[in-house]
Amino acid sequence: MTELRLRVNGTARALSLPPQVSLLDALREHLGLTGTKKGCDQGACGACTVLADGVRINSCLALAVQYDGAEITTVEGLDDPLQAAFVRHDGLQCGYCTPGQLCSAIGMLDEHRSGAPSAVTADVGAPRAELTDAEIRERMSGNLCRCGAYNGIVDAIREVATP
């Protein structure tokens, strides 16, 4: 067993886990935070996306011990205008992927604000690319929605990103 401490959604948590436990399983099975979803369990669908020290990660691919001492934010810990925008733009449909979509979008918006380019950024030397629909779609391409709510998700992100 490995002892570790996480700060999850603002609350300090101590865990004693086998070293091979994923962060996703630590959150869901050991802390009872079932908002983060287990989708493909291979990092391909993004349903398990959480924020680790403000950076989006696929929690199914992360070992919990790697994040000892980290601040983890799950959908249960979000209080962001993006959540209401998802509702207004019907960006959630069945809702299964929504927790990962929300965490990923928040991380993506922070990446964009910091000037990180994407694969479709025309001028990677520019201080910050315009957040076009193509930029949003590329930056969110690691999160799949089986319902096809992509247009609503893009609209919600654009609404929140546009001052």
PDB file of C-alpha atoms in Angstrom:
ATOM      1  CA  MET A   1       0.000   0.000   0.000  1.00  0.00           C
ATOM      2  CA  THR A   2       1.085   3.523  -0.697  1.00  0.00           C
ATOM      3  CA  GLU A   3       0.067   6.467   1.418  1.00  0.00           C
ATOM      4  CA  LEU A   4      -0.807   9.619  -0.465  1.00  0.00           C
ATOM      5  CA  ARG A   5      -2.540  12.906   0.041  1.00  0.00           C
ATOM      6  CA  LEU A   6      -4.689  14.677  -2.473  1.00  0.00           C
ATOM      7  CA  ARG A   7      -6.612  17.883  -2.246  1.00  0.00           C
ATOM      8  CA  VAL A   8      -9.845  17.018  -4.052  1.00  0.00           C
ATOM      9  CA  ASN A   9     -12.351  19.759  -4.815  1.00  0.00           C
ATOM     10  CA  GLY A  10     -10.805  21.863  -2.078  1.00  0.00           C
ATOM     11  CA  THR A  11     -10.813  19.156   0.614  1.00  0.00           C
ATOM     12  CA  ALA A  12      -7.667  17.388   1.882  1.00  0.00           C
ATOM     13  CA  ARG A  13      -7.941  13.622   1.496  1.00  0.00           C
ATOM     14  CA  ALA A  14      -5.571  10.897   2.723  1.00  0.00           C
ATOM     15  CA  LEU A  15      -5.550   7.563   0.937  1.00  0.00           C
ATOM     16  CA  SER A  16      -3.811   4.244   1.343  1.00  0.00           C
ATOM     17  CA  LEU A  17      -3.864   2.516  -2.032  1.00  0.00           C
ATOM     18  CA  PRO A  18      -2.013  -0.153  -3.981  1.00  0.00           C
ATOM     19  CA  PRO A  19       0.455   1.687  -6.254  1.00  0.00           C
ATOM     20  CA  GLN A  20      -1.271   0.502  -9.442  1.00  0.00           C
ATOM     21  CA  VAL A  21      -4.614   2.221  -8.697  1.00  0.00           C
ATOM     22  CA  SER A  22      -5.512   4.807 -11.321  1.00  0.00           C
ATOM     23  CA  LEU A  23      -6.509   8.299 -10.312  1.00  0.00           C
ATOM     24  CA  LEU A  24      -9.933   7.594 -11.829  1.00  0.00           C
ATOM     25  CA  ASP A  25     -10.466   4.534  -9.625  1.00  0.00           C
ATOM     26  CA  ALA A  26      -9.155   6.402  -6.580  1.00  0.00           C
ATOM     27  CA  LEU A  27     -11.715   9.143  -7.168  1.00  0.00           C
ATOM     28  CA  ARG A  28     -14.657   6.889  -7.983  1.00  0.00           C
ATOM     29  CA  GLU A  29     -14.091   3.798  -5.846  1.00  0.00           C
ATOM     30  CA  HIS A  30     -12.151   5.113  -2.872  1.00  0.00           C
ATOM     31  CA  LEU A  31     -13.512   8.653  -2.509  1.00  0.00           C
ATOM     32  CA  GLY A  32     -17.043   8.047  -3.856  1.00  0.00           C
ATOM     33  CA  LEU A  33     -16.811  10.825  -6.438  1.00  0.00           C
ATOM     34  CA  THR A  34     -18.678   9.131  -9.262  1.00  0.00           C
ATOM     35  CA  GLY A  35     -19.159  12.234 -11.396  1.00  0.00           C
ATOM     36  CA  THR A  36     -15.988  11.448 -13.304  1.00  0.00           C
ATOM     37  CA  LYS A  37     -16.919   8.701 -15.747  1.00  0.00           C
ATOM     38  CA  LYS A  38     -15.082   5.585 -16.821  1.00  0.00           C
ATOM     39  CA  GLY A  39     -15.486   5.400 -20.580  1.00  0.00           C
ATOM     40  CA  CYS A  40     -12.953   3.550 -22.678  1.00  0.00           C
ATOM     41  CA  ASP A  41     -10.399   3.161 -19.840  1.00  0.00           C
ATOM     42  CA  GLN A  42      -7.694   3.732 -22.486  1.00  0.00           C
ATOM     43  CA  GLY A  43      -7.508   7.529 -22.650  1.00  0.00           C
ATOM     44  CA  ALA A  44      -9.272   7.713 -26.000  1.00  0.00           C
ATOM     45  CA  CYS A  45     -12.690   9.129 -25.062  1.00  0.00           C
ATOM     46  CA  GLY A  46     -11.978  11.799 -22.435  1.00  0.00           C
ATOM     47  CA  ALA A  47     -14.941  10.873 -20.204  1.00  0.00           C
ATOM     48  CA  CYS A  48     -12.542  10.645 -17.246  1.00  0.00           C
ATOM     49  CA  THR A  49     -10.983  14.095 -17.703  1.00  0.00           C
ATOM     50  CA  VAL A  50     -10.242  15.954 -14.465  1.00  0.00           C
ATOM     51  CA  LEU A  51      -8.052  18.931 -13.629  1.00  0.00           C
ATOM     52  CA  ALA A  52      -4.781  18.192 -11.807  1.00  0.00           C
ATOM     53  CA  ASP A  53      -3.238  21.409 -10.520  1.00  0.00           C
ATOM     54  CA  GLY A  54      -5.405  23.161 -13.122  1.00  0.00           C
ATOM     55  CA  VAL A  55      -4.228  21.049 -16.061  1.00  0.00           C
ATOM     56  CA  ARG A  56      -6.620  18.654 -17.784  1.00  0.00           C
ATOM     57  CA  ILE A  57      -5.636  14.994 -17.691  1.00  0.00           C
ATOM     58  CA  ASN A  58      -7.202  11.643 -18.502  1.00  0.00           C
ATOM     59  CA  SER A  59      -7.507  10.198 -15.010  1.00  0.00           C
ATOM     60  CA  CYS A  60      -7.804   6.632 -16.327  1.00  0.00           C
ATOM     61  CA  LEU A  61      -4.212   6.854 -17.576  1.00  0.00           C
ATOM     62  CA  ALA A  62      -2.794   8.425 -14.408  1.00  0.00           C
ATOM     63  CA  LEU A  63      -1.688   6.523 -11.346  1.00  0.00           C
ATOM     64  CA  ALA A  64      -3.027   8.088  -8.172  1.00  0.00           C
ATOM     65  CA  VAL A  65       0.447   8.007  -6.596  1.00  0.00           C
ATOM     66  CA  GLN A  66       1.746  10.274  -9.372  1.00  0.00           C
ATOM     67  CA  TYR A  67      -0.476  13.024  -8.030  1.00  0.00           C
ATOM     68  CA  ASP A  68       0.459  12.823  -4.367  1.00  0.00           C
ATOM     69  CA  GLY A  69       0.074  16.367  -3.040  1.00  0.00           C
ATOM     70  CA  ALA A  70      -1.818  17.628  -6.099  1.00  0.00           C
ATOM     71  CA  GLU A  71      -5.020  19.657  -6.269  1.00  0.00           C
ATOM     72  CA  ILE A  72      -7.585  17.579  -8.177  1.00  0.00           C
ATOM     73  CA  THR A  73     -10.797  19.109  -9.467  1.00  0.00           C
ATOM     74  CA  THR A  74     -13.628  16.863 -10.607  1.00  0.00           C
ATOM     75  CA  VAL A  75     -17.016  17.836 -11.955  1.00  0.00           C
ATOM     76  CA  GLU A  76     -18.340  17.814  -8.380  1.00  0.00           C
ATOM     77  CA  GLY A  77     -15.945  20.654  -7.557  1.00  0.00           C
ATOM     78  CA  LEU A  78     -16.775  22.888 -10.502  1.00  0.00           C
ATOM     79  CA  ASP A  79     -18.577  26.177 -10.122  1.00  0.00           C
ATOM     80  CA  ASP A  80     -18.122  27.657 -13.546  1.00  0.00           C
ATOM     81  CA  PRO A  81     -20.338  29.621 -15.953  1.00  0.00           C
ATOM     82  CA  LEU A  82     -19.550  26.949 -18.544  1.00  0.00           C
ATOM     83  CA  GLN A  83     -21.954  24.570 -16.799  1.00  0.00           C
ATOM     84  CA  ALA A  84     -24.925  26.888 -17.358  1.00  0.00           C
ATOM     85  CA  ALA A  85     -23.772  27.537 -20.922  1.00  0.00           C
ATOM     86  CA  PHE A  86     -23.812  23.775 -21.604  1.00  0.00           C
ATOM     87  CA  VAL A  87     -27.454  23.699 -20.442  1.00  0.00           C
ATOM     88  CA  ARG A  88     -28.424  26.771 -22.512  1.00  0.00           C
ATOM     89  CA  HIS A  89     -26.846  25.331 -25.665  1.00  0.00           C
ATOM     90  CA  ASP A  90     -27.963  21.705 -25.143  1.00  0.00           C
ATOM     91  CA  GLY A  91     -24.361  20.629 -24.943  1.00  0.00           C
ATOM     92  CA  LEU A  92     -25.009  17.768 -22.583  1.00  0.00           C
ATOM     93  CA  GLN A  93     -27.691  15.489 -24.090  1.00  0.00           C
ATOM     94  CA  CYS A  94     -27.323  12.098 -22.289  1.00  0.00           C
ATOM     95  CA  GLY A  95     -24.770  13.662 -19.937  1.00  0.00           C
ATOM     96  CA  TYR A  96     -22.347  10.753 -19.736  1.00  0.00           C
ATOM     97  CA  CYS A  97     -19.426  12.617 -21.301  1.00  0.00           C
ATOM     98  CA  THR A  98     -20.401  15.979 -19.795  1.00  0.00           C
ATOM     99  CA  PRO A  99     -18.162  15.856 -16.682  1.00  0.00           C
ATOM    100  CA  GLY A 100     -15.109  15.184 -18.858  1.00  0.00           C
ATOM    101  CA  GLN A 101     -16.211  17.743 -21.442  1.00  0.00           C
ATOM    102  CA  LEU A 102     -16.594  20.422 -18.755  1.00  0.00           C
ATOM    103  CA  CYS A 103     -13.233  19.737 -17.099  1.00  0.00           C
ATOM    104  CA  SER A 104     -11.538  19.550 -20.476  1.00  0.00           C
ATOM    105  CA  ALA A 105     -13.126  22.792 -21.679  1.00  0.00           C
ATOM    106  CA  ILE A 106     -12.033  24.643 -18.540  1.00  0.00           C
ATOM    107  CA  GLY A 107      -8.481  23.342 -18.945  1.00  0.00           C
ATOM    108  CA  MET A 108      -8.559  24.111 -22.661  1.00  0.00           C
ATOM    109  CA  LEU A 109      -9.664  27.693 -22.081  1.00  0.00           C
ATOM    110  CA  ASP A 110      -6.802  28.175 -19.614  1.00  0.00           C
ATOM    111  CA  GLU A 111      -4.356  26.702 -22.162  1.00  0.00           C
ATOM    112  CA  HIS A 112      -5.674  29.093 -24.798  1.00  0.00           C
ATOM    113  CA  ARG A 113      -5.472  32.107 -22.455  1.00  0.00           C
ATOM    114  CA  SER A 114      -1.841  31.220 -21.707  1.00  0.00           C
ATOM    115  CA  GLY A 115      -1.049  31.303 -25.447  1.00  0.00           C
ATOM    116  CA  ALA A 116      -0.573  27.570 -26.041  1.00  0.00           C
ATOM    117  CA  PRO A 117      -1.096  26.845 -29.756  1.00  0.00           C
ATOM    118  CA  SER A 118      -3.130  23.937 -31.124  1.00  0.00           C
ATOM    119  CA  ALA A 119      -2.656  21.788 -34.215  1.00  0.00           C
ATOM    120  CA  VAL A 120      -4.817  24.217 -36.244  1.00  0.00           C
ATOM    121  CA  THR A 121      -3.255  27.465 -35.006  1.00  0.00           C
ATOM    122  CA  ALA A 122      -2.194  29.320 -38.158  1.00  0.00           C
ATOM    123  CA  ASP A 123       0.529  31.412 -36.540  1.00  0.00           C
ATOM    124  CA  VAL A 124       2.120  29.530 -33.642  1.00  0.00           C
ATOM    125  CA  GLY A 125       4.369  32.533 -33.014  1.00  0.00           C
ATOM    126  CA  ALA A 126       1.429  34.815 -32.293  1.00  0.00           C
ATOM    127  CA  PRO A 127       0.890  35.602 -28.605  1.00  0.00           C
ATOM    128  CA  ARG A 128      -2.578  34.056 -28.660  1.00  0.00           C
ATOM    129  CA  ALA A 129      -4.625  32.532 -31.466  1.00  0.00           C
ATOM    130  CA  GLU A 130      -8.198  33.611 -32.009  1.00  0.00           C
ATOM    131  CA  LEU A 131     -10.493  31.034 -30.446  1.00  0.00           C
ATOM    132  CA  THR A 132     -12.390  30.053 -33.584  1.00  0.00           C
ATOM    133  CA  ASP A 133     -14.759  27.105 -33.840  1.00  0.00           C
ATOM    134  CA  ALA A 134     -11.922  25.180 -35.537  1.00  0.00           C
ATOM    135  CA  GLU A 135      -9.635  25.976 -32.580  1.00  0.00           C
ATOM    136  CA  ILE A 136     -12.298  24.837 -30.096  1.00  0.00           C
ATOM    137  CA  ARG A 137     -12.988  21.631 -32.016  1.00  0.00           C
ATOM    138  CA  GLU A 138      -9.291  20.778 -32.308  1.00  0.00           C
ATOM    139  CA  ARG A 139      -8.565  21.578 -28.671  1.00  0.00           C
ATOM    140  CA  MET A 140     -11.555  19.456 -27.545  1.00  0.00           C
ATOM    141  CA  SER A 141     -10.858  16.578 -29.962  1.00  0.00           C
ATOM    142  CA  GLY A 142      -9.776  14.285 -27.115  1.00  0.00           C
ATOM    143  CA  ASN A 143     -13.304  14.269 -25.723  1.00  0.00           C
ATOM    144  CA  LEU A 144     -15.867  12.175 -27.543  1.00  0.00           C
ATOM    145  CA  CYS A 145     -19.652  12.576 -27.327  1.00  0.00           C
ATOM    146  CA  ARG A 146     -21.687   9.568 -28.419  1.00  0.00           C
ATOM    147  CA  CYS A 147     -24.831  11.738 -28.749  1.00  0.00           C
ATOM    148  CA  GLY A 148     -23.184  14.152 -31.151  1.00  0.00           C
ATOM    149  CA  ALA A 149     -23.740  17.272 -29.060  1.00  0.00           C
ATOM    150  CA  TYR A 150     -20.611  18.832 -30.495  1.00  0.00           C
ATOM    151  CA  ASN A 151     -22.323  21.905 -31.942  1.00  0.00           C
ATOM    152  CA  GLY A 152     -23.881  22.733 -28.569  1.00  0.00           C
ATOM    153  CA  ILE A 153     -20.574  22.147 -26.779  1.00  0.00           C
ATOM    154  CA  VAL A 154     -18.743  24.462 -29.176  1.00  0.00           C
ATOM    155  CA  ASP A 155     -21.476  27.105 -28.796  1.00  0.00           C
ATOM    156  CA  ALA A 156     -21.256  26.880 -24.991  1.00  0.00           C
ATOM    157  CA  ILE A 157     -17.472  27.189 -24.971  1.00  0.00           C
ATOM    158  CA  ARG A 158     -17.556  30.101 -27.429  1.00  0.00           C
ATOM    159  CA  GLU A 159     -20.159  31.899 -25.284  1.00  0.00           C
ATOM    160  CA  VAL A 160     -18.020  31.627 -22.163  1.00  0.00           C
ATOM    161  CA  ALA A 161     -14.777  32.449 -23.971  1.00  0.00           C
ATOM    162  CA  THR A 162     -16.182  35.548 -25.649  1.00  0.00           C
ATOM    163  CA  PRO A 163     -16.216  38.550 -23.325  1.00  0.00           C
TER     164      PRO A 163
END
